[in-house]
Every structure is written in C-alpha cells, then in structure tokens.
Tab-separated table of C-alpha atoms in Angstrom:
chain	number	residue	atom	x	y	z
A	1124	MET	CA	147.929	94.806	129.393
A	1125	ALA	CA	144.823	94.521	131.886
A	1126	GLU	CA	141.729	94.530	131.499
A	1127	SER	CA	139.418	97.610	132.309
A	1128	PRO	CA	137.731	97.446	135.364
A	1129	ALA	CA	133.430	96.934	134.573
A	1130	VAL	CA	132.546	99.754	136.985
A	1131	ALA	CA	134.468	102.510	134.300
A	1132	GLY	CA	133.937	100.690	131.571
A	1133	ASP	CA	130.559	100.494	131.597
A	1134	GLN	CA	130.121	104.215	131.886
A	1135	PRO	CA	128.771	105.986	128.647
A	1136	GLY	CA	131.346	107.899	126.516
A	1137	PRO	CA	130.546	111.482	126.589
A	1138	LEU	CA	128.706	110.874	122.450
A	1139	GLU	CA	126.142	108.637	124.372
A	1140	PRO	CA	123.451	110.717	123.119
A	1141	ARG	CA	121.589	109.804	120.185
A	1142	CYS	CA	120.775	112.825	118.544
A	1143	ARG	CA	124.891	113.299	117.995
A	1144	PRO	CA	126.820	112.822	114.684
A	1145	THR	CA	128.331	109.706	115.753
A	1146	VAL	CA	130.878	107.357	113.442
A	1147	GLU	CA	128.620	105.113	111.219
A	1148	PRO	CA	128.619	107.523	108.183
A	1149	VAL	CA	131.891	107.560	108.193
A	1150	LEU	CA	132.530	103.797	107.296
A	1151	PHE	CA	129.284	104.017	105.547
A	1152	LEU	CA	130.976	106.237	103.132
A	1153	GLY	CA	133.894	105.021	103.068
A	1154	THR	CA	132.577	101.503	102.106
A	1155	ALA	CA	130.598	102.387	99.642
A	1156	ALA	CA	133.796	104.325	97.627
A	1157	LEU	CA	135.576	101.343	98.246
A	1158	SER	CA	132.857	98.764	97.074
A	1159	LEU	CA	132.271	100.714	95.018
A	1160	GLN	CA	135.494	100.473	93.108
A	1161	ALA	CA	136.605	96.984	93.527
A	1162	PRO	CA	134.067	95.598	91.247
A	1163	LEU	CA	134.497	97.823	88.176
A	1164	CYS	CA	138.361	97.982	88.981
A	1165	THR	CA	138.474	94.261	88.139
A	1166	GLN	CA	136.150	94.500	85.188
A	1167	TYR	CA	137.877	97.254	83.831
A	1168	LEU	CA	141.112	95.052	83.874
A	1169	TRP	CA	139.060	92.731	83.043
A	1170	ASP	CA	138.123	94.449	79.029
A	1171	ARG	CA	141.855	96.769	79.166
A	1172	LEU	CA	143.883	93.275	79.549
A	1173	GLY	CA	141.312	90.735	77.274
A	1174	ALA	CA	141.637	94.164	74.711
A	1175	GLU	CA	144.899	93.810	74.445
A	1176	LEU	CA	145.441	90.515	73.560
A	1177	GLY	CA	142.435	90.502	71.227
A	1178	TYR	CA	140.070	88.623	74.216
A	1179	ASN	CA	136.389	90.337	74.275
A	1180	GLY	CA	133.647	87.536	74.571
A	1181	THR	CA	131.818	88.265	71.973
A	1182	SER	CA	134.637	87.001	69.007
A	1183	HIS	CA	134.362	83.797	70.634
A	1184	GLY	CA	130.355	84.020	70.189
A	1185	SER	CA	129.550	84.332	73.655
A	1186	GLY	CA	127.988	87.953	72.532
A	1187	SER	CA	127.671	88.482	76.987
A	1188	PRO	CA	128.988	91.716	77.948
A	1189	GLY	CA	130.880	90.248	80.744
A	1190	GLY	CA	133.731	88.822	78.218
A	1191	CYS	CA	132.338	84.908	78.352
A	1192	GLY	CA	134.131	82.525	75.386
A	1193	GLY	CA	132.303	79.889	73.723
A	1194	ASN	CA	134.648	77.609	74.270
A	1195	GLY	CA	134.135	78.130	78.088
A	1196	SER	CA	136.368	77.044	80.829
A	1197	GLY	CA	138.413	75.483	78.533
A	1198	ASP	CA	139.143	78.845	75.880
A	1199	PRO	CA	142.719	78.840	76.637
A	1200	LEU	CA	143.091	82.985	75.610
A	1201	GLN	CA	139.842	83.242	78.475
A	1202	GLN	CA	142.349	81.802	80.614
A	1203	GLU	CA	145.423	83.581	80.446
A	1204	VAL	CA	143.231	86.720	80.728
A	1205	GLU	CA	141.913	85.114	83.842
A	1206	THR	CA	145.495	84.464	84.773
A	1207	LEU	CA	146.799	88.392	83.765
A	1208	VAL	CA	143.343	89.502	85.936
A	1209	SER	CA	144.525	87.615	88.900
A	1210	HIS	CA	147.571	88.751	88.451
A	1211	TRP	CA	147.360	92.363	88.416
A	1212	ASN	CA	144.623	91.980	91.798
A	1213	LEU	CA	147.665	90.336	93.716
A	1214	TYR	CA	149.735	93.520	92.692
A	1215	LEU	CA	147.881	95.870	93.252
A	1216	ASN	CA	146.628	94.482	96.986
A	1217	LEU	CA	150.747	93.792	97.952
A	1218	ALA	CA	151.149	96.909	97.174
A	1219	GLY	CA	148.791	98.638	99.270
A	1220	PHE	CA	149.237	96.110	102.357
A	1221	PHE	CA	153.751	97.234	102.448
A	1222	VAL	CA	152.787	100.658	102.608
A	1223	GLY	CA	149.513	100.445	105.006
A	1224	LEU	CA	151.370	98.116	107.063
A	1225	PHE	CA	153.614	100.988	108.389
A	1226	SER	CA	151.574	103.582	108.146
A	1227	VAL	CA	148.413	101.986	109.591
A	1228	THR	CA	150.325	100.782	113.184
A	1229	LEU	CA	151.846	104.089	113.906
A	1230	PHE	CA	147.996	106.453	113.248
A	1231	GLY	CA	146.785	103.842	115.234
A	1232	PRO	CA	147.919	104.903	118.808
A	1233	TRP	CA	149.121	108.017	117.698
A	1234	SER	CA	145.126	108.282	117.999
A	1235	ASP	CA	144.768	107.143	121.112
A	1236	SER	CA	146.663	110.509	122.144
A	1237	VAL	CA	145.371	113.326	120.087
A	1238	GLY	CA	142.061	112.260	118.370
A	1239	ARG	CA	140.500	109.280	116.315
A	1240	ARG	CA	139.337	113.101	113.983
A	1241	PRO	CA	142.215	112.714	112.094
A	1242	VAL	CA	143.175	109.298	111.483
A	1243	LEU	CA	139.556	109.028	110.205
A	1244	ILE	CA	140.320	112.150	107.850
A	1245	LEU	CA	143.769	110.361	106.334
A	1246	PRO	CA	142.824	107.719	104.484
A	1247	ALA	CA	139.637	109.486	103.044
A	1248	VAL	CA	141.598	111.968	101.343
A	1249	GLY	CA	143.900	109.192	100.286
A	1250	MET	CA	141.102	107.017	98.863
A	1251	ALA	CA	140.307	110.081	96.630
A	1252	LEU	CA	143.811	110.788	95.638
A	1253	GLN	CA	143.444	106.824	94.649
A	1254	ALA	CA	140.376	107.167	92.861
A	1255	GLY	CA	141.699	110.871	90.771
A	1256	ILE	CA	144.851	108.378	89.466
A	1257	TYR	CA	142.649	105.404	88.449
A	1258	LEU	CA	140.119	107.904	86.599
A	1259	LEU	CA	143.420	109.416	85.097
A	1260	VAL	CA	144.490	106.182	83.548
A	1261	MET	CA	140.987	105.584	82.181
A	1262	TYR	CA	140.811	108.898	80.953
A	1263	LEU	CA	144.109	108.767	79.280
A	1264	ARG	CA	144.887	105.114	78.129
A	1265	LEU	CA	147.831	105.245	80.592
A	1266	HIS	CA	148.976	101.882	81.242
A	1267	VAL	CA	147.367	99.905	83.981
A	1268	GLY	CA	150.699	99.942	85.911
A	1269	TYR	CA	149.895	103.637	87.367
A	1270	PHE	CA	147.194	101.732	89.264
A	1271	LEU	CA	150.029	101.393	91.554
A	1272	LEU	CA	150.781	104.565	92.146
A	1273	GLY	CA	147.535	105.481	93.636
A	1274	ARG	CA	147.606	102.076	96.144
A	1275	ILE	CA	151.023	103.004	97.291
A	1276	LEU	CA	149.746	107.014	98.077
A	1277	CYS	CA	146.101	105.824	99.305
A	1278	GLY	CA	148.019	103.081	101.447
A	1279	LEU	CA	151.042	105.942	103.176
A	1280	LEU	CA	147.935	107.882	104.263
A	1281	GLY	CA	146.212	104.639	106.008
A	1282	ASP	CA	144.471	102.866	103.825
A	1283	TYR	CA	140.933	102.107	103.957
A	1284	ASN	CA	141.834	99.690	107.146
A	1285	LEU	CA	142.901	102.742	108.769
A	1286	ILE	CA	138.863	104.028	108.599
A	1287	LEU	CA	137.855	100.389	109.755
A	1288	ALA	CA	140.581	100.711	112.558
A	1289	GLY	CA	139.472	104.414	113.584
A	1290	CYS	CA	135.729	103.506	112.815
A	1291	PHE	CA	136.260	100.302	115.098
A	1292	ALA	CA	138.486	102.455	118.140
A	1293	TYR	CA	135.977	105.492	117.544
A	1294	VAL	CA	132.857	103.151	118.771
A	1295	ALA	CA	134.925	101.180	121.743
A	1296	ASP	CA	135.183	104.963	123.571
A	1297	ILE	CA	131.888	105.994	123.311
A	1298	SER	CA	130.130	102.325	124.232
A	1299	ASP	CA	130.188	100.699	127.268
A	1300	ARG	CA	130.690	96.402	127.722
A	1301	ARG	CA	127.525	95.129	128.278
A	1302	SER	CA	126.516	97.019	124.608
A	1303	ARG	CA	129.990	96.741	122.590
A	1304	THR	CA	129.492	93.988	120.586
A	1305	PHE	CA	125.676	95.119	119.626
A	1306	ARG	CA	127.575	98.354	118.523
A	1307	VAL	CA	130.278	96.807	116.903
A	1308	ALA	CA	127.342	95.113	114.914
A	1309	ILE	CA	126.045	98.026	113.728
A	1310	LEU	CA	129.268	99.052	111.943
A	1311	GLU	CA	129.225	95.488	110.121
A	1312	ALA	CA	125.730	96.525	108.588
A	1313	CYS	CA	127.291	100.266	107.733
A	1314	LEU	CA	129.449	98.046	105.584
A	1315	GLY	CA	126.910	95.989	104.192
A	1316	LEU	CA	124.494	98.167	103.568
A	1317	ALA	CA	127.044	100.199	102.216
A	1318	GLY	CA	128.759	97.743	99.835
A	1319	MET	CA	124.730	95.931	98.684
A	1320	LEU	CA	123.690	99.602	97.776
A	1321	ALA	CA	127.088	100.493	95.813
A	1322	SER	CA	127.446	97.081	93.934
A	1323	ILE	CA	123.245	97.291	92.712
A	1324	GLY	CA	124.457	101.204	91.532
A	1325	GLY	CA	128.256	99.612	90.077
A	1326	GLY	CA	126.620	97.236	87.826
A	1327	GLN	CA	124.143	98.465	86.501
A	1328	TRP	CA	125.581	102.307	86.070
A	1329	ARG	CA	129.224	100.469	84.391
A	1330	LYS	CA	126.137	98.557	82.290
A	1331	ALA	CA	124.342	101.923	81.274
A	1332	GLN	CA	127.725	104.507	80.771
A	1333	GLY	CA	131.049	102.687	81.583
A	1334	TYR	CA	133.699	102.840	83.888
A	1335	ILE	CA	134.211	107.116	84.334
A	1336	ASP	CA	130.981	108.369	85.900
A	1337	PRO	CA	131.503	105.598	88.732
A	1338	PHE	CA	134.710	106.547	89.115
A	1339	TRP	CA	133.837	110.298	89.594
A	1340	LEU	CA	131.401	109.071	92.533
A	1341	VAL	CA	134.442	107.453	94.133
A	1342	PHE	CA	136.157	110.264	93.789
A	1343	ALA	CA	133.275	112.181	95.242
A	1344	VAL	CA	132.297	109.935	98.792
A	1345	SER	CA	136.213	109.854	99.131
A	1346	LEU	CA	135.640	113.521	99.406
A	1347	ALA	CA	132.641	113.773	101.074
A	1348	THR	CA	133.668	111.401	103.947
A	1349	ALA	CA	136.830	113.561	104.501
A	1350	LEU	CA	134.420	116.798	104.847
A	1351	TYR	CA	131.900	115.135	107.132
A	1352	VAL	CA	134.612	114.273	110.149
A	1353	ALA	CA	136.088	117.343	109.465
A	1354	PHE	CA	132.921	119.312	110.174
A	1355	CYS	CA	130.248	117.438	111.596
A	1356	LEU	CA	132.271	114.700	113.784
A	1357	PRO	CA	132.720	115.478	117.501
A	1358	GLU	CA	136.395	114.294	118.937
A	1359	SER	CA	135.653	110.283	120.921
A	1360	VAL	CA	139.325	111.001	122.859
A	1361	LYS	CA	138.521	112.026	126.336
A	1362	GLU	CA	141.841	113.846	127.493
A	1363	LYS	CA	143.121	114.400	124.301
A	1364	LYS	CA	147.334	115.337	124.327
A	1365	PRO	CA	150.152	116.285	121.514
A	1366	ALA	CA	151.959	113.409	121.378
A	1367	PRO	CA	154.832	112.936	117.976
A	1368	LEU	CA	153.838	111.392	115.384
A	1369	LEU	CA	157.000	109.639	114.110
A	1370	THR	CA	158.935	107.571	116.825
A	1371	LEU	CA	158.616	104.092	117.473
A	1372	ARG	CA	156.773	104.499	120.947
A	1373	HIS	CA	153.699	104.061	118.661
A	1374	TYR	CA	155.289	100.704	117.086
A	1375	ILE	CA	156.358	99.877	120.793
A	1376	SER	CA	152.657	100.514	122.358
A	1377	ILE	CA	151.202	97.667	119.901
A	1378	TYR	CA	153.638	94.846	120.545
A	1379	ARG	CA	153.282	95.725	124.411
A	1380	LEU	CA	149.615	94.265	123.856
A	1381	TYR	CA	150.885	90.869	123.184
A	1382	THR	CA	153.855	90.916	125.408
A	1383	GLN	CA	153.358	92.766	128.219
A	1384	PRO	CA	154.164	90.886	131.599
A	1385	GLY	CA	150.964	89.815	133.958
A	1386	HIS	CA	148.126	89.273	132.596
A	1387	GLN	CA	148.994	85.572	131.084
A	1388	LYS	CA	145.263	84.793	130.510
A	1389	ALA	CA	144.267	87.962	128.728
A	1390	ARG	CA	146.920	87.529	126.604
A	1391	GLN	CA	146.492	84.762	124.999
A	1392	LYS	CA	142.957	85.141	124.828
A	1393	LEU	CA	144.269	88.093	122.837
A	1394	ALA	CA	146.887	85.651	120.402
A	1395	LEU	CA	144.195	83.102	120.445
A	1396	TYR	CA	141.312	85.441	119.496
A	1397	SER	CA	143.930	87.385	116.491
A	1398	LEU	CA	144.316	84.291	114.455
A	1399	ALA	CA	141.326	83.240	114.651
A	1400	PHE	CA	140.134	86.995	113.446
A	1401	PHE	CA	143.173	86.512	111.037
A	1402	LEU	CA	141.522	82.765	109.119
A	1403	LEU	CA	137.954	84.279	109.361
A	1404	VAL	CA	138.889	87.185	107.712
A	1405	ALA	CA	141.444	85.831	105.240
A	1406	ILE	CA	138.530	83.839	103.867
A	1407	HIS	CA	136.329	86.762	103.434
A	1408	PHE	CA	139.004	87.905	101.705
A	1409	GLY	CA	140.490	85.400	99.753
A	1410	ALA	CA	136.763	84.845	98.673
A	1411	ARG	CA	135.272	88.376	97.579
A	1412	ASP	CA	139.011	88.794	95.202
A	1413	ILE	CA	137.629	86.320	92.509
A	1414	TYR	CA	133.560	86.444	93.756
A	1415	VAL	CA	133.804	88.711	90.101
A	1416	LEU	CA	136.618	86.257	87.669
A	1417	TYR	CA	134.355	83.046	89.069
A	1418	GLU	CA	131.271	84.929	87.967
A	1419	LEU	CA	132.232	86.866	84.697
A	1420	SER	CA	133.927	83.631	82.862
A	1421	SER	CA	132.056	80.583	81.859
A	1422	PRO	CA	129.949	78.445	83.331
A	1423	LEU	CA	127.742	81.930	84.986
A	1424	CYS	CA	129.205	84.461	82.289
A	1425	TRP	CA	127.023	86.764	84.464
A	1426	ALA	CA	127.291	90.705	83.176
A	1427	SER	CA	127.945	93.247	84.867
A	1428	ASP	CA	124.389	93.870	86.031
A	1429	LEU	CA	123.989	90.426	87.688
A	1430	ILE	CA	127.638	91.038	89.385
A	1431	GLY	CA	126.403	94.106	91.280
A	1432	TYR	CA	123.253	92.058	92.493
A	1433	GLY	CA	125.649	88.823	93.264
A	1434	SER	CA	127.869	91.520	95.533
A	1435	ALA	CA	124.917	92.526	97.116
A	1436	ALA	CA	123.920	89.304	97.417
A	1437	MET	CA	127.012	89.202	99.481
A	1438	TYR	CA	126.752	91.967	101.861
A	1439	MET	CA	123.213	91.619	102.879
A	1440	ALA	CA	124.839	88.809	104.993
A	1441	TYR	CA	126.261	92.506	107.261
A	1442	LEU	CA	122.188	93.046	107.684
A	1443	SER	CA	120.949	89.537	108.006
A	1444	SER	CA	123.892	89.169	110.482
A	1445	LEU	CA	122.729	92.292	112.589
A	1446	ALA	CA	119.352	90.637	112.627
A	1447	GLY	CA	120.620	87.332	113.551
A	1448	LEU	CA	122.905	88.450	116.688
A	1449	ARG	CA	120.182	90.810	117.820
A	1450	ALA	CA	118.076	87.614	118.028
A	1451	LEU	CA	120.630	84.928	118.497
A	1452	GLN	CA	121.650	86.690	121.740
A	1453	LEU	CA	118.470	86.434	123.385
A	1454	CYS	CA	118.889	83.189	124.433
A	1455	LEU	CA	123.431	82.639	123.274
A	1456	ALA	CA	126.558	83.419	124.543
A	1457	ASP	CA	128.312	86.083	121.601
A	1458	THR	CA	130.119	82.118	121.544
A	1459	TRP	CA	127.828	80.591	120.302
A	1460	VAL	CA	126.249	82.905	118.094
A	1461	ALA	CA	129.672	83.440	116.432
A	1462	GLU	CA	130.134	79.180	116.034
A	1463	LEU	CA	126.696	80.048	113.985
A	1464	GLY	CA	128.060	81.994	112.231
A	1465	LEU	CA	131.167	80.353	110.913
A	1466	LEU	CA	128.255	77.553	110.033
A	1467	SER	CA	126.703	79.275	107.730
A	1468	ASN	CA	129.953	81.157	105.898
A	1469	VAL	CA	131.279	77.110	105.469
A	1470	VAL	CA	127.825	75.523	103.910
A	1471	GLY	CA	127.704	78.920	102.375
A	1472	LEU	CA	131.195	78.298	100.610
A	1473	VAL	CA	130.789	74.652	100.135
A	1474	VAL	CA	127.353	75.358	97.813
A	1475	ILE	CA	129.401	78.629	95.941
A	1476	SER	CA	132.744	75.728	94.535
A	1477	LEU	CA	129.743	73.674	93.141
A	1478	ALA	CA	127.408	76.598	91.666
A	1479	ALA	CA	127.346	75.621	87.418
A	1480	THR	CA	123.918	77.951	87.453
A	1481	THR	CA	122.876	81.484	88.560
A	1482	PRO	CA	120.326	80.403	90.773
A	1483	LEU	CA	122.678	77.902	93.056
A	1484	MET	CA	125.209	80.969	92.724
A	1485	PHE	CA	122.618	82.787	94.642
A	1486	THR	CA	121.157	79.915	96.815
A	1487	GLY	CA	125.543	79.949	98.261
A	1488	TYR	CA	124.213	83.814	98.405
A	1489	GLY	CA	121.384	83.054	101.061
A	1490	LEU	CA	123.286	80.296	102.550
A	1491	LEU	CA	125.632	83.092	104.051
A	1492	PHE	CA	122.879	85.057	106.051
A	1493	LEU	CA	123.987	84.961	109.006
A	1494	SER	CA	128.273	85.144	107.849
A	1495	MET	CA	129.410	88.432	109.135
A	1496	ALA	CA	127.802	87.585	112.805
A	1497	ALA	CA	131.519	86.010	114.105
A	1498	THR	CA	133.744	88.929	113.454
A	1499	PRO	CA	131.391	91.836	115.321
A	1500	VAL	CA	131.546	89.659	118.269
A	1501	ILE	CA	135.398	88.988	118.160
A	1502	ARG	CA	136.322	92.212	117.248
A	1503	SER	CA	134.660	93.243	120.482
A	1504	LYS	CA	136.110	90.406	122.899
A	1505	LEU	CA	139.527	91.309	121.946
A	1506	SER	CA	138.419	95.355	122.445
A	1507	LYS	CA	137.222	94.257	126.193
A	1508	LEU	CA	140.864	92.700	127.150
A	1509	VAL	CA	142.340	96.036	127.038
A	1510	ASP	CA	142.288	99.360	128.711
A	1511	GLU	CA	140.573	101.996	126.762
A	1512	THR	CA	143.933	104.176	126.568
A	1513	GLU	CA	145.115	101.597	124.363
A	1514	GLN	CA	141.561	101.021	122.431
A	1515	GLY	CA	143.514	102.905	119.034
A	1516	ALA	CA	146.645	100.101	119.620
A	1517	LEU	CA	144.281	97.226	119.568
A	1518	PHE	CA	142.710	98.408	116.517
A	1519	ALA	CA	145.665	98.930	114.985
A	1520	SER	CA	146.725	96.019	115.278
A	1521	VAL	CA	143.443	94.337	114.453
A	1522	ALA	CA	143.927	96.083	110.868
A	1523	CYS	CA	147.471	95.107	110.522
A	1524	VAL	CA	145.508	91.375	110.674
A	1525	GLU	CA	143.395	92.575	108.321
A	1526	GLY	CA	145.845	94.307	106.712
A	1527	LEU	CA	148.362	90.401	106.290
A	1528	CYS	CA	144.612	88.992	105.739
A	1529	SER	CA	144.475	90.699	102.310
A	1530	LEU	CA	147.618	90.145	101.332
A	1531	VAL	CA	147.723	86.368	102.465
A	1532	ALA	CA	143.973	85.297	101.121
A	1533	THR	CA	145.439	88.127	97.571
A	1534	GLY	CA	148.740	85.801	96.912
A	1535	VAL	CA	147.006	82.130	97.972
A	1536	PHE	CA	143.284	82.834	95.775
A	1537	ASN	CA	144.090	84.582	93.260
A	1538	SER	CA	147.330	81.643	93.080
A	1539	LEU	CA	145.331	79.514	93.382
A	1540	TYR	CA	142.107	80.662	91.152
A	1541	PRO	CA	143.971	79.921	88.455
A	1542	ALA	CA	146.164	77.092	89.579
A	1543	SER	CA	142.834	74.986	89.766
A	1544	LEU	CA	140.799	76.275	86.514
A	1545	HIS	CA	142.118	72.612	84.822
A	1546	PHE	CA	140.717	70.689	87.530
A	1547	MET	CA	137.418	72.488	89.971
A	1548	LYS	CA	136.631	76.444	89.186
A	1549	GLY	CA	135.537	76.649	92.509
A	1550	PHE	CA	137.834	74.575	94.695
A	1551	PRO	CA	139.157	77.905	96.251
A	1552	PHE	CA	135.884	78.142	97.477
A	1553	LEU	CA	135.730	74.433	99.078
A	1554	PHE	CA	139.354	75.573	100.564
A	1555	GLY	CA	137.538	78.498	102.359
A	1556	ALA	CA	135.332	76.333	104.152
A	1557	ILE	CA	137.846	73.287	105.318
A	1558	VAL	CA	140.283	76.406	106.397
A	1559	LEU	CA	137.251	78.172	108.554
A	1560	LEU	CA	136.982	74.705	110.670
A	1561	ILE	CA	140.270	76.541	112.812
A	1562	PRO	CA	138.758	79.313	113.955
A	1563	ALA	CA	135.467	78.016	114.827
A	1564	ALA	CA	137.593	75.232	116.986
A	1565	LEU	CA	139.615	77.805	118.302
A	1566	ILE	CA	136.350	79.794	119.535
A	1567	GLY	CA	134.745	77.239	121.262
A	1568	TRP	CA	138.237	75.840	122.621
A	1569	VAL	CA	138.231	79.415	125.128
A	1570	GLU	CA	134.836	79.932	125.439
A	1571	ILE	CA	134.979	75.284	127.405
A	1572	TRP	CA	138.445	77.235	128.676
A	1573	ASP	CA	137.241	80.411	130.175
A	1574	SER	CA	134.073	78.510	132.101
A	1575	THR	CA	136.163	75.991	133.102
A	1576	PRO	CA	137.847	77.601	136.471
A	1577	GLU	CA	133.659	78.021	137.638
A	1578	TYR	CA	132.927	74.562	137.983
A	1579	ALA	CA	136.614	72.772	138.630
A	1580	HIS	CA	138.072	74.408	140.480
A	1581	PHE	CA	135.220	76.475	142.851
A	1582	PRO	CA	135.430	74.648	146.839
A	1583	GLU	CA	138.932	74.860	146.272
A	1584	THR	CA	139.758	78.341	145.770
A	1585	PRO	CA	137.889	81.675	146.924
A	1586	ALA	CA	135.850	83.822	145.004
A	1587	HIS	CA	137.636	86.324	142.795
A	1588	VAL	CA	136.783	88.369	139.900
A	1589	GLN	CA	137.210	85.862	136.414
A	1590	GLU	CA	138.767	87.866	133.655
A	1591	GLY	CA	136.972	87.892	130.346
C-alpha cells in the first residue's frame, strides 16, 4: 500500500468532461429509495404490531394518527409497542449486516479489476427485490418476519452499502487529489437532497394513501437505478481485466491495506481515520434509527407529515454541510472543517436529547447544519492514503466499517432507547454527543502529528516529501 504520487493523482480521469454522465444520479436514486423505505417500514411496524397488541393510540385518548397514548410515556402498552418496533429494527439490521459484510468485501475489490458498473447494478436489483417482498407482506398481511427475507436477499447482492462503496470509488477514479474532498462532499450532498425529498414526499404520501403506493415507488426507483448504470453510466476503471469473483484474494487485498509492510505512518493514519469514521457514522446511524420512534411517541406525538418534515430537516444538513465545507475550505484546512462539523453534531444532539416540544426538536435539527462536513473529509483523506488501483478495496473496507456501524449502532441505540425510557427518553442522543468527542480528538491528533516534522525536525533532516 502506498500513497499515490501527486503527479499521477492530479491527472484528470477519462470522465472529467462535465457533459458525460457520472455517478451522482446513482447515489441520488439509491438514497431516495432507501430514505423513502426506512421511515415507512418503522411506521408500518408501529401500526401493525400496535394493532396486534390492541394499541392504536386513539383508543387511549390521544387522537394522534401516529399513535400516541394519552398517558404519555408512562403508558405501559405504548412502551411495549416501542420496544417491539425497536427490536424488529435490530433484527432487520442484523440480517442485512451479516450477509452484506461478506458480499461487499467480495464485490468491492473485484470492481478494481472488472470495473465499477457491475457492483452498482447488483445492489440496485437487490433493493428492488427487497421492496417487492415488503409489498407482498403488506398485500397479503404476512408475518412481519418475512421482512427478514427481503433484507437477506438485498444483503446477498451488496445492499445499499455496496452502492456507497461503488459510488465513492468511482469518484476517486475520476477526480484529482486537490478536488477530491469537494467531489466526495457533492456525493454526500446527493445523500441529503435525495433523503430530504423522499422524506417530505413519503410522509405526505403515507398520510394520504397508506404504505403500499410509496413502496411501489421504492421498487420503481431501485429498478431505475439499475437501468441507469447499465445503459448510461460510463466505466471509470481505465484498465479493466477479467478476474474471478469467488476467491479469497479479494478479502486478502482488504486485509493488506492495513498490514502491508512499509509505509507505517500511512497505515497508522489509515487505522486512526477508520476508527474516527466508525464512531462518527455509528452515531449518525444510531440516532437516525430512533428519530422516528422518538417523534412518534409522547411528548412529541408527531404524525407522518411532521415525521417527514423532521427527516427532511435532518437531511438538509447534507446540503448545508456542502455549502459550509466549500466556504470554510477558503480559510481552513480540511481537518479543522471536520472539527467544526463534529462540534455542530455534538450541540445538535444535546438539544435533541432535551426536546419535549416541536420547536425545540426542529431547533436541534437546525443546529446540525454542519454535522455532515466531517465524513467527506475523512473519506477523502482515506482515499489519498492508498494507490489508485486499491480504491475499490478501500471503499469496500469503508463499506464494511459502515455495515459494522449499522450493526453496533442499531444494537446499542435500539437497546439503549427502551432501557432509558424510564429516566431520560433522550439519553441515547446525549450518549451519542459524548462519544463524538473521541473522533474529534483523533482527527485533531493526526493533524498535529502530521504537522510536527515540518517544525521539529527541519534543521536536522534533509528535505523530503511528507506523507499525506
């Protein structure tokens, strides 16, 4: 593993002309499908499991369409529904993770040889299959356990994490080192824009027509993603070559990123940035998993339209973070932009943890305006630490980290949330804010460590090219 030379890395890729189709629509469509599906799935589980337990909110005097008992958070039946939904979210995430862990690490390094397009088509097809199975469950009133079958099939084809890995590797292929952070931030902004539109539309659509029609859109968008890649997206890998898929060599290539002899400083930075990325994304995933539950139940008692607006406000942070990153790059190094993003995240989560009213909840969302600035910085720094022929393996490992984030976050937050209902409902958000202090310390330490040789050893050592 070696950091790509500056000269080679600064050459524009074959797809640089702006008139050529590129990968942003793939991530936009895939994220739209996921963002439309995830909150609707949680609300469907809430209504379905609540009905099976004889709880629908209105029977307890609330009248809230979202289901919110008149006895507030002390209602034992409401707490039972919250706990059941939280646990089913855990089961679904576990199913997707354990299967996706092996498929992403297989397909990601494979794409370094055969190209990015195959590994972008497969997960889109998997998401369409998952949406189709969810529709069958809703049409036929099958047991919600069949949702697990959809998650497993989607995981076998790489799941959404493989779309992320393929898209970020694609951008690394076609961008130079100087512009890479901003190109990655544009991809992150696509996440936010797609999530925001899907959240607003999904909440209103669910309120007007129920669950089935929005899930048909999820199915159609997933298929559209696969068709766009198959017929419109140019290949970004310059020298494709045939390579076997079912081989341990792909897993070994990811292992070697962190263990290859030589370049010790680059390996250490790779490990530290990966740890910071893990903690940051785990908090993002964990908080996102319980936002809907937090808003559905008392004291907020939001209906589906407000839940949609809340999700849109959360996703707006991707767009505001892109604008903030671009502006702050004019006067600050990327590292310190990431630190400001982490500060925004901490403050927003603290306010949300105390939110008992709708205005305060939206204030918390507003304070998250720069919260997504840290992740593109870390992705870009990771990408610059490996060779251009290892981008697929790198982003496959990052996708595995994200899958592990989802597993850990879902396990921790979906277990912590019901356990903390009796003493502080917003405690999981406060917990997340405290954990985010760790990646802030790691990123700052790496930056200080990186800059030390320029001053401490300048008189004693000859000039040389600094790593990173």
